[in-house]
C-alpha positions as a Markdown table, in Angstrom:
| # | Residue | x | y | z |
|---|---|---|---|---|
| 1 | Unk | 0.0 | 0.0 | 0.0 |
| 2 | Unk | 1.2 | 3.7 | -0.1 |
| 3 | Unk | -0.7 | 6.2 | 1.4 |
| 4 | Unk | -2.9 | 3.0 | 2.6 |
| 5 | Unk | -3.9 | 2.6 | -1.2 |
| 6 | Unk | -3.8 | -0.6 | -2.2 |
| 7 | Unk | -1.1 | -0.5 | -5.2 |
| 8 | Unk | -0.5 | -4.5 | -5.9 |
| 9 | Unk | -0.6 | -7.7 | -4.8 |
| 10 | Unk | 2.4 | -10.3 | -4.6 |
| 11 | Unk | 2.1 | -13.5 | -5.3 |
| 12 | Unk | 4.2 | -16.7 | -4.4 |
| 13 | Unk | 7.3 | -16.7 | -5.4 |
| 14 | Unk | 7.4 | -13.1 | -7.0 |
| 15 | Unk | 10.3 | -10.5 | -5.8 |
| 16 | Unk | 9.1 | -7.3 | -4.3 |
| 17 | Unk | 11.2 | -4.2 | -3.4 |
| 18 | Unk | 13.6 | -4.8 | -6.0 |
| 19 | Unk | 13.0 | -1.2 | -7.9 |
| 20 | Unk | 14.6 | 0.5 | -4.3 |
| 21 | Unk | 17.2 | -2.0 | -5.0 |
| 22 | Unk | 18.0 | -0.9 | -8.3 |
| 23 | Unk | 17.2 | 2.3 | -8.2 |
| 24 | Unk | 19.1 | 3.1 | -4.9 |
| 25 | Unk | 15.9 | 5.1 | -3.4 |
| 26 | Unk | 13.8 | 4.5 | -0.4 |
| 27 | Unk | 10.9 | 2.2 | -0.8 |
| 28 | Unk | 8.0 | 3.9 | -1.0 |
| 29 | Unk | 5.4 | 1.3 | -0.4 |
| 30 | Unk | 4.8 | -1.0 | 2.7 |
| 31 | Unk | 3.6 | -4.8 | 1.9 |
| 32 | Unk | 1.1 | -6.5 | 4.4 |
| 33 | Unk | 0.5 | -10.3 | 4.6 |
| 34 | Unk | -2.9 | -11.6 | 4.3 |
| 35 | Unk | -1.9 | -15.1 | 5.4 |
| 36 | Unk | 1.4 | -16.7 | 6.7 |
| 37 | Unk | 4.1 | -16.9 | 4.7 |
| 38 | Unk | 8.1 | -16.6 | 4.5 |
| 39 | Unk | 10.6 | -13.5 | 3.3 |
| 40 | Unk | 13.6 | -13.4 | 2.6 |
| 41 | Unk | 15.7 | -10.2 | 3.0 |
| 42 | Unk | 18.7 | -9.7 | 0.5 |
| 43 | Unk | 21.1 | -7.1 | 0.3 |
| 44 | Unk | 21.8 | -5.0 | -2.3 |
| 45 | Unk | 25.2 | -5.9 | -3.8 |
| 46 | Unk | 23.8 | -9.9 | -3.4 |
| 47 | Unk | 20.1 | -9.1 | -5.1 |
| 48 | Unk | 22.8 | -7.6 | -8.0 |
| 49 | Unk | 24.8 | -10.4 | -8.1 |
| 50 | Unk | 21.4 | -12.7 | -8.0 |
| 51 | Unk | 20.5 | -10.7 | -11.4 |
| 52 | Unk | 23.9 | -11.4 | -13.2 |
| 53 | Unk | 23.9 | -14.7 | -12.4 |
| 54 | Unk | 20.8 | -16.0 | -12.6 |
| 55 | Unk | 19.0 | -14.6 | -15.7 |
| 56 | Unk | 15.6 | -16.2 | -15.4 |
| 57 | Unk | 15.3 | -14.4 | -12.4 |
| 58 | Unk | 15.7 | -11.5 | -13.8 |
| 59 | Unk | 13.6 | -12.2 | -16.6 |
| 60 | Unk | 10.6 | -13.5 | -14.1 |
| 61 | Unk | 11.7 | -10.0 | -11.9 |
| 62 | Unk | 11.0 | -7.7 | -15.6 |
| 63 | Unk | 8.3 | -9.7 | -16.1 |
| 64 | Unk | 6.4 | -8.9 | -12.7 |
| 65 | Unk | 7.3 | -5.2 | -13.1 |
| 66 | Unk | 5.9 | -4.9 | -16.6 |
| 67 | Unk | 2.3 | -6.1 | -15.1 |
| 68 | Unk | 2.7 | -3.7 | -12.0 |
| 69 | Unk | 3.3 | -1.3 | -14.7 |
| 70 | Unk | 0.4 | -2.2 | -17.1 |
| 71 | Unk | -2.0 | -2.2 | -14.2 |
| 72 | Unk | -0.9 | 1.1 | -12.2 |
| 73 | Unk | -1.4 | 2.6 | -16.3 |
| 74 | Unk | -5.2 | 1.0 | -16.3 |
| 75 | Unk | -5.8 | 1.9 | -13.2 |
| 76 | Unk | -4.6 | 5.6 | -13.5 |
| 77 | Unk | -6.3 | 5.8 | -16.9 |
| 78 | Unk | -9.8 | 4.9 | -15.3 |
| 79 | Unk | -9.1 | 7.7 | -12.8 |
| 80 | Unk | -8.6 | 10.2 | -15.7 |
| 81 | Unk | -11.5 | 9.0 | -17.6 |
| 82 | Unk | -13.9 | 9.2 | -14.7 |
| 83 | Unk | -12.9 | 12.7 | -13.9 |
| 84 | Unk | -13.3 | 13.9 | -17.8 |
């Protein structure tokens, strides 16, 4: 959520907080659980050295953000239209 609007949902298995990681700047959104369930924190240099090596990772990662992406648009878009 940010600004306790819900923004996205993650799913098993996804990676989340990885634009802060390779952006460098703060996370701007805070995640809540729903049910129980297991994270793992990794630094920043390691989540880096995760992408090089490990290229369906990153592809899965690029692959998650271009959803986020193409749903924050849709969403936005409604937003625009119903004000219009």
């Amino acid at each position: 959520t940010i600004k306790n609007t819900p923004v996205g949902i993650v799913n098993e298995g996804e990676i989340f907080g990885a634009l802060a990681a390779i952006t460098g700047k703060v996370r701007n959104a805070t995640v809540l659980a729903h049910s129980n369930c297991t994270v793992m924190a990794v630094p920043k240099e390691q989540f880096i050295d995760i992408i090089r090596s490990q290229p369906e990772t990153c592809l899965q990662m690029i692959q998650t953000m271009a959803a986020q992406i193409t749903e924050l648009n849709s969403r936005v878009s409604s937003k625009v239209e119903s004000i219009l």
